[in-house]
PDB file of C-alpha atoms in Angstrom:
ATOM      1  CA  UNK M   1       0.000   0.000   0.000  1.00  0.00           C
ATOM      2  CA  UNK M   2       2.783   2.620   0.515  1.00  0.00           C
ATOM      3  CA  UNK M   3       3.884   2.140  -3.055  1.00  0.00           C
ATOM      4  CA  UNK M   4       0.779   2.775  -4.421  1.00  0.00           C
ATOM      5  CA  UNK M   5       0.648   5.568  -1.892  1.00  0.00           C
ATOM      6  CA  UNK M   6       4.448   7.001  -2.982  1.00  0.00           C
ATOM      7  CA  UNK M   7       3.216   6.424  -6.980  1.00  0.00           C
ATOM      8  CA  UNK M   8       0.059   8.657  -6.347  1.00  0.00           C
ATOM      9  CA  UNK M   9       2.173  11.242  -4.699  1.00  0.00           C
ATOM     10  CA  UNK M  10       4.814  11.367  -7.264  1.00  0.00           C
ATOM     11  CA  UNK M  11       2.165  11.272  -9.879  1.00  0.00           C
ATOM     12  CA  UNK M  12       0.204  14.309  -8.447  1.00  0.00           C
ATOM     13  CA  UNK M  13       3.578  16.259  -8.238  1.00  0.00           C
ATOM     14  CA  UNK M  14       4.566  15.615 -11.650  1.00  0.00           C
ATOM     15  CA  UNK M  15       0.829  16.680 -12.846  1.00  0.00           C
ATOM     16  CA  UNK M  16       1.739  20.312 -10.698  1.00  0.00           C
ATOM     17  CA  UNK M  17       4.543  20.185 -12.388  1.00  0.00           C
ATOM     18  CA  UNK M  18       2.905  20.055 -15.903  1.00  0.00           C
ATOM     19  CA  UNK M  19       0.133  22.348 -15.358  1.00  0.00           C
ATOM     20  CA  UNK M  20       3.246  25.133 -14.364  1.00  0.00           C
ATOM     21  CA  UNK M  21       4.773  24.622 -17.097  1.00  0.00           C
ATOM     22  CA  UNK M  22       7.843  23.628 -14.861  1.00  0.00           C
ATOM     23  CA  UNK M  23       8.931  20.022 -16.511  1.00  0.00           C
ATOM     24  CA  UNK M  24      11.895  20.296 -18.615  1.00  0.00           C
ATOM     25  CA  UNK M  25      13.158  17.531 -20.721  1.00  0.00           C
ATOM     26  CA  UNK M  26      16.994  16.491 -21.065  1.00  0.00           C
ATOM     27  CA  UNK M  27      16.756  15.500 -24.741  1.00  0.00           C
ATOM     28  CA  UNK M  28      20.006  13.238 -26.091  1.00  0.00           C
ATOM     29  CA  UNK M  29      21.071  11.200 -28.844  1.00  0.00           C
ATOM     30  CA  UNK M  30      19.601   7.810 -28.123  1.00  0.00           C
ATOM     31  CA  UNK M  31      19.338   4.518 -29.858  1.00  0.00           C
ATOM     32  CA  UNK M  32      15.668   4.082 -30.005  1.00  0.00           C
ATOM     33  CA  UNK M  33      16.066   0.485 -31.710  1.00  0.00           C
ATOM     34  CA  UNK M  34      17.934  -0.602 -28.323  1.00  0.00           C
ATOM     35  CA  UNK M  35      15.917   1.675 -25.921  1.00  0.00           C
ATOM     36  CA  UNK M  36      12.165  -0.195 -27.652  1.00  0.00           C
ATOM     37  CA  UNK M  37      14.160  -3.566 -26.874  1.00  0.00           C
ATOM     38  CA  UNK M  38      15.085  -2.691 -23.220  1.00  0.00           C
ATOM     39  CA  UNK M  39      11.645  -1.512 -22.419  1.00  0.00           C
ATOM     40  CA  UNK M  40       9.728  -4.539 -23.417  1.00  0.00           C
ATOM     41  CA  UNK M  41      12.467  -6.398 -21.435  1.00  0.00           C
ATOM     42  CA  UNK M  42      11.579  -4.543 -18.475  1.00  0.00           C
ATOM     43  CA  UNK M  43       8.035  -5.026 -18.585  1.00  0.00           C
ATOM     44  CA  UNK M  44       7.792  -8.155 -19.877  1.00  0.00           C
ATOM     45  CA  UNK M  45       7.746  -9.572 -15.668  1.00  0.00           C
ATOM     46  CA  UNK M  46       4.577  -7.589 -15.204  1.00  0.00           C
ATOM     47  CA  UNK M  47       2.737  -9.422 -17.564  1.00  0.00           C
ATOM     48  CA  UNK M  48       3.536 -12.488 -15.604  1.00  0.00           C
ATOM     49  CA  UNK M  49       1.042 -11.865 -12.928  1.00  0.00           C
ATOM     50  CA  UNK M  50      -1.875 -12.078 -14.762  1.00  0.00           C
ATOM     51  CA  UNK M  51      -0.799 -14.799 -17.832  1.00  0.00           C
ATOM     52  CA  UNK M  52      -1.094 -12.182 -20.418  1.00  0.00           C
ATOM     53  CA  UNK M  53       1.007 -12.964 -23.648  1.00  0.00           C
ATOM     54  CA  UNK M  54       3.439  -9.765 -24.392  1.00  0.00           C
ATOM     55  CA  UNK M  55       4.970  -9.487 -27.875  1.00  0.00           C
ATOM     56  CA  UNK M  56       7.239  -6.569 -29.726  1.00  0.00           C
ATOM     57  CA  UNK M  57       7.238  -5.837 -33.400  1.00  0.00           C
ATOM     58  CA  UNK M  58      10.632  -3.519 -33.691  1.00  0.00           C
ATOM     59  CA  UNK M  59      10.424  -2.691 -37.006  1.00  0.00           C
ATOM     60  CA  UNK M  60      13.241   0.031 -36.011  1.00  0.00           C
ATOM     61  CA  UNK M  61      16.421  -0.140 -37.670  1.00  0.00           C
ATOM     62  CA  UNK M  62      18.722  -1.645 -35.362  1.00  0.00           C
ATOM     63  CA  UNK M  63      21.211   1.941 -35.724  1.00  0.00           C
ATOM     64  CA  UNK M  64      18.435   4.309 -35.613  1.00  0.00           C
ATOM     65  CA  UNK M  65      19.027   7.114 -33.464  1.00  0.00           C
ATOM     66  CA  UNK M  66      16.290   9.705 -32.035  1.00  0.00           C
ATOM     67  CA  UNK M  67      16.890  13.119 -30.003  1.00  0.00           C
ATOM     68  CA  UNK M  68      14.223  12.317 -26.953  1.00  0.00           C
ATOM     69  CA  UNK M  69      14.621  12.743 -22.894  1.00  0.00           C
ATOM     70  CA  UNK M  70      14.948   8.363 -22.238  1.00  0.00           C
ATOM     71  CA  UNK M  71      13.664   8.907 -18.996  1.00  0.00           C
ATOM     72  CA  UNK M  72      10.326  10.488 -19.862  1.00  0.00           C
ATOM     73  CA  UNK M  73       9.783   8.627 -22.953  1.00  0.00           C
ATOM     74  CA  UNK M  74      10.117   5.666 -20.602  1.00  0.00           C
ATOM     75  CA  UNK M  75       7.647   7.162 -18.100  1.00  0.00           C
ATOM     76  CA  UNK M  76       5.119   7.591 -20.914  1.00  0.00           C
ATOM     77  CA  UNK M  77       5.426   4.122 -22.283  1.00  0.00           C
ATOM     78  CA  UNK M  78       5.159   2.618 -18.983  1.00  0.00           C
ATOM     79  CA  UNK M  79       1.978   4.608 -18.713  1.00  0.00           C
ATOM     80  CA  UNK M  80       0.312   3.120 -21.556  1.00  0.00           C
ATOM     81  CA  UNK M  81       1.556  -0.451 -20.724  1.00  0.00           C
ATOM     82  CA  UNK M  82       0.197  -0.230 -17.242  1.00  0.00           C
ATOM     83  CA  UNK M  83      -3.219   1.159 -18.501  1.00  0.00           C
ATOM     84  CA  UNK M  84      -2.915  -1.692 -21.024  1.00  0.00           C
ATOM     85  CA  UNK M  85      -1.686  -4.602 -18.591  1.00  0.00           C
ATOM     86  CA  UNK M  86      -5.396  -3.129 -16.318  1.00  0.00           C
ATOM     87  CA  UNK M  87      -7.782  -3.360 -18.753  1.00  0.00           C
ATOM     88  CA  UNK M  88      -6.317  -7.180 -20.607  1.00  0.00           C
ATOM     89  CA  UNK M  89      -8.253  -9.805 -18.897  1.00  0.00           C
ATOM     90  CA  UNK M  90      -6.520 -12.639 -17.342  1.00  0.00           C
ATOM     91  CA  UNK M  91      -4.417 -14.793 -20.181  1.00  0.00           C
ATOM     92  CA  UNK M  92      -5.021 -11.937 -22.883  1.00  0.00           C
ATOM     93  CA  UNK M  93      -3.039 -10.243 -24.702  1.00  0.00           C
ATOM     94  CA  UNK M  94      -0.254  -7.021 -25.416  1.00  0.00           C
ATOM     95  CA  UNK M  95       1.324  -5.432 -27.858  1.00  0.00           C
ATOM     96  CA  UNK M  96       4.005  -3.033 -28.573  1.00  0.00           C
ATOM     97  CA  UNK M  97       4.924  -1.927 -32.246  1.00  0.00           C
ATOM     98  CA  UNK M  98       7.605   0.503 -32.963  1.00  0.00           C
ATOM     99  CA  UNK M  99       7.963   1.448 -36.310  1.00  0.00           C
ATOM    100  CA  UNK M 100       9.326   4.911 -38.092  1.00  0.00           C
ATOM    101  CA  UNK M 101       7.075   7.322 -40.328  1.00  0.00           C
ATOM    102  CA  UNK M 102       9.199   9.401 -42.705  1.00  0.00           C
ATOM    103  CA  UNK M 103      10.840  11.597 -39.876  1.00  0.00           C
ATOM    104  CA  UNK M 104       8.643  10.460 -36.996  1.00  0.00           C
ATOM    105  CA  UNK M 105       8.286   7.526 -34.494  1.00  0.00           C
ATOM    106  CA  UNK M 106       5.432   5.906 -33.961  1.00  0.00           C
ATOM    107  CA  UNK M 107       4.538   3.892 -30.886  1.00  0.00           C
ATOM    108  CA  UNK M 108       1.598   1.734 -30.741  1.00  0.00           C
ATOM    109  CA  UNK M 109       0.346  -0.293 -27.532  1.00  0.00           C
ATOM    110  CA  UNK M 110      -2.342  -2.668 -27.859  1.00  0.00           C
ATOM    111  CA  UNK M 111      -4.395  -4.781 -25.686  1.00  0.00           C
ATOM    112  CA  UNK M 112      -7.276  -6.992 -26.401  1.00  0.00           C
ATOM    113  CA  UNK M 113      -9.422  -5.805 -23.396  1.00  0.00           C
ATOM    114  CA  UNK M 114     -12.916  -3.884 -22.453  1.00  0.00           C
ATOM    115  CA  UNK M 115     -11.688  -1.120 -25.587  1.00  0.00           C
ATOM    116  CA  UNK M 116     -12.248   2.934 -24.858  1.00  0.00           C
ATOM    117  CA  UNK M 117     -15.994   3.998 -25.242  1.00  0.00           C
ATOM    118  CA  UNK M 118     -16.059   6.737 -28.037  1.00  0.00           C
ATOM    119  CA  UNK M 119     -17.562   9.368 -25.033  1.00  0.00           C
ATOM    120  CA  UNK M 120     -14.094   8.940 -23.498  1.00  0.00           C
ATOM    121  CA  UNK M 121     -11.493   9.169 -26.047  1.00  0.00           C
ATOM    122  CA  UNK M 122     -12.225  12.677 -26.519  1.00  0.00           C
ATOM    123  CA  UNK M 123     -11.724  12.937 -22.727  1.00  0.00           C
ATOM    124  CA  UNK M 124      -9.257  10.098 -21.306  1.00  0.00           C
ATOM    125  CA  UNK M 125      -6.023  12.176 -21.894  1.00  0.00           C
ATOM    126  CA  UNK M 126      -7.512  14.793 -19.514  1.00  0.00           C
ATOM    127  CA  UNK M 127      -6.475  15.328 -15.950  1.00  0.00           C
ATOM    128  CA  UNK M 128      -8.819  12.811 -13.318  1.00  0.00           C
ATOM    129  CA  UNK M 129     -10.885  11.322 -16.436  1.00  0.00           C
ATOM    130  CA  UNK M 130     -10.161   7.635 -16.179  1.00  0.00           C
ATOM    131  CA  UNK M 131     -12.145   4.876 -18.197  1.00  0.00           C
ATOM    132  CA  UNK M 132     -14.718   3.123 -15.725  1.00  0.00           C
ATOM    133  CA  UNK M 133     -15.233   0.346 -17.453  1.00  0.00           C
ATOM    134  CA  UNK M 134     -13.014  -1.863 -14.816  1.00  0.00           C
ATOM    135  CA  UNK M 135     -13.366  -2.719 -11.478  1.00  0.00           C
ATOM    136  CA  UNK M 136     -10.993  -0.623 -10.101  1.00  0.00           C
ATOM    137  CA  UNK M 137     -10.026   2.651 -12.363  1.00  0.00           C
ATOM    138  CA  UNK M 138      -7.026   4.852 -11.608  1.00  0.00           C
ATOM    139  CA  UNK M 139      -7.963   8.280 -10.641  1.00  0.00           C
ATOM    140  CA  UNK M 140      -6.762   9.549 -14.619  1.00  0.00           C
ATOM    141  CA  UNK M 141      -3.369  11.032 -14.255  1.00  0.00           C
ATOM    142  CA  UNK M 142      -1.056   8.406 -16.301  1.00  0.00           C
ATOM    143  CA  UNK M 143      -2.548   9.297 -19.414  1.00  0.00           C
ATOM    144  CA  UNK M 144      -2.582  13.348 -18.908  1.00  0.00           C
ATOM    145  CA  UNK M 145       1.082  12.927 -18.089  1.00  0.00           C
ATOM    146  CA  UNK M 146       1.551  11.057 -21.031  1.00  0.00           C
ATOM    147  CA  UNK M 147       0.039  13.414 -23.249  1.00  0.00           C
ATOM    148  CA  UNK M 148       2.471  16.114 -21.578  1.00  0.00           C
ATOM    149  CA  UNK M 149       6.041  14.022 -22.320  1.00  0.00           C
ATOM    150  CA  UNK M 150       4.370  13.601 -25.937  1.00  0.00           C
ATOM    151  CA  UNK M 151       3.984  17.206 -26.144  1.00  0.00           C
ATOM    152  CA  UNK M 152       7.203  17.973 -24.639  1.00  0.00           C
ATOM    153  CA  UNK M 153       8.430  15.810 -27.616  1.00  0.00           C
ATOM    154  CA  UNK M 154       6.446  18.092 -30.247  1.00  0.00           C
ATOM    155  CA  UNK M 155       4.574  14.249 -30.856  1.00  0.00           C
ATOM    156  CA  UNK M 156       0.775  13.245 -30.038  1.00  0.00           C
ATOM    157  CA  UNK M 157      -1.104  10.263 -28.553  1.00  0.00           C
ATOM    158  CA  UNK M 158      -4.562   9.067 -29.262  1.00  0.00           C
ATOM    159  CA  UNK M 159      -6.068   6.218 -28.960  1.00  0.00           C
ATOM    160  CA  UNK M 160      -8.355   3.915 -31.134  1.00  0.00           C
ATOM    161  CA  UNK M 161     -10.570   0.800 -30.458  1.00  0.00           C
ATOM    162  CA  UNK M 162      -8.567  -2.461 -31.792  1.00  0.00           C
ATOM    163  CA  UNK M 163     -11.296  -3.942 -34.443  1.00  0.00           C
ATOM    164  CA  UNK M 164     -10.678  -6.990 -32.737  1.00  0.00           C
ATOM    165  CA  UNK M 165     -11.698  -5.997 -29.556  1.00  0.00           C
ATOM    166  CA  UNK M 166      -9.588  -3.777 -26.790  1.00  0.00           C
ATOM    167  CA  UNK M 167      -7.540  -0.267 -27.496  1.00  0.00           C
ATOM    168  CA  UNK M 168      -4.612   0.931 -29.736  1.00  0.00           C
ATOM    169  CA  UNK M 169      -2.634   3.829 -28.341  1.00  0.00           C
ATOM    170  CA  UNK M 170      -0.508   5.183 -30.393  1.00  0.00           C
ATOM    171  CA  UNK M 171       2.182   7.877 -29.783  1.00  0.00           C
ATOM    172  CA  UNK M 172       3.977   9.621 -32.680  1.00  0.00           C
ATOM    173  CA  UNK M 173       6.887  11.659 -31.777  1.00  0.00           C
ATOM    174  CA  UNK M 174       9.332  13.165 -34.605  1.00  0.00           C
ATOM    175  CA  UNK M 175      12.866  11.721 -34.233  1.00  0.00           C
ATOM    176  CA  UNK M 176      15.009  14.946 -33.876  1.00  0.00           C
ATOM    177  CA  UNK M 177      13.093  18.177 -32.789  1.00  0.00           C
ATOM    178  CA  UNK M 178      12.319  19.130 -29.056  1.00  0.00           C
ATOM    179  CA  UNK M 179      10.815  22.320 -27.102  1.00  0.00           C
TER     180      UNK M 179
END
């Protein structure tokens, strides 16, 4: 309980932090090939838990290099794969494709659970709007901070319902220009 506690605090600060226009990002050369790798790695043990098959497409070149803060990139993708490991049922499944689009990145994370009611897309990236459609919703601050970092990044996120059932986020970030 005191780690959810400590992530809701640090959560709330960042969101003060965003609405003061006080977050700066550290942008540096990175290999984005290696640094889509690592973070499936690194959440592939929180799939465990509830059985829920996790697979990458890296259609990256293996030397491509982006300009991007690692940290809060990272912090935005484990956003979406958190939201995404919530609303997968038990034994569903994940996905993460990275892929380039002429001079952008694009991200996509998709599950095959409950989906995003059309109501709420045009809402869910909003401070305290969270999808209620599971048993226990966040209180809606991992995707407004998301939607910051991708904004931070001159990029977007949105999200779409998978045809097949469940959500596709996508975020689409251009490879060399920050704020």
């Amino acid at each position: 309980i005191l780690k959810k506690l400590k992530d809701l605090m640090d959560k709330l600060f960042d969101v003060f932090q965003y609405d003061l226009n006080k977050i700066s990002i550290t942008p540096e050369k990175v290999n984005i090939f290696a640094f889509i790798e690592k973070l499936y790695h690194d959440s592939e043990q929180l799939m465990v838990g509830k059985n829920i098959k996790f697979t990458l497409q890296n259609k990256l070149s293996p030397h491509l290099t982006a300009i991007i803060d690692p940290l809060y990139i990272d912090k935005l993708m484990q956003n979406l794969i958190s939201n995404a490991i919530k609303f997968t049922p038990a034994s569903g499944k994940i996905s993460l494709i990275a892929k380039q689009e002429n001079s952008n990145l694009l991200f996509c994370i998709s599950d095959n659970g409950a989906g995003v009611p059309d109501q709420t897309k045009k809402t869910i990236f909003e401070k305290f709007t969270s999808n209620h459609v599971m048993e226990n919703p966040g209180i809606g601050l991992g995707l407004y901070i998301a939607r910051n970092i991708a904004e931070l990044h001159h990029g977007k996120i949105w999200v779409e319902n998978n045809p097949g059932g469940g959500a596709i986020f996508y975020v689409k970030i251009p490879r060399g220009k920050i704020k």
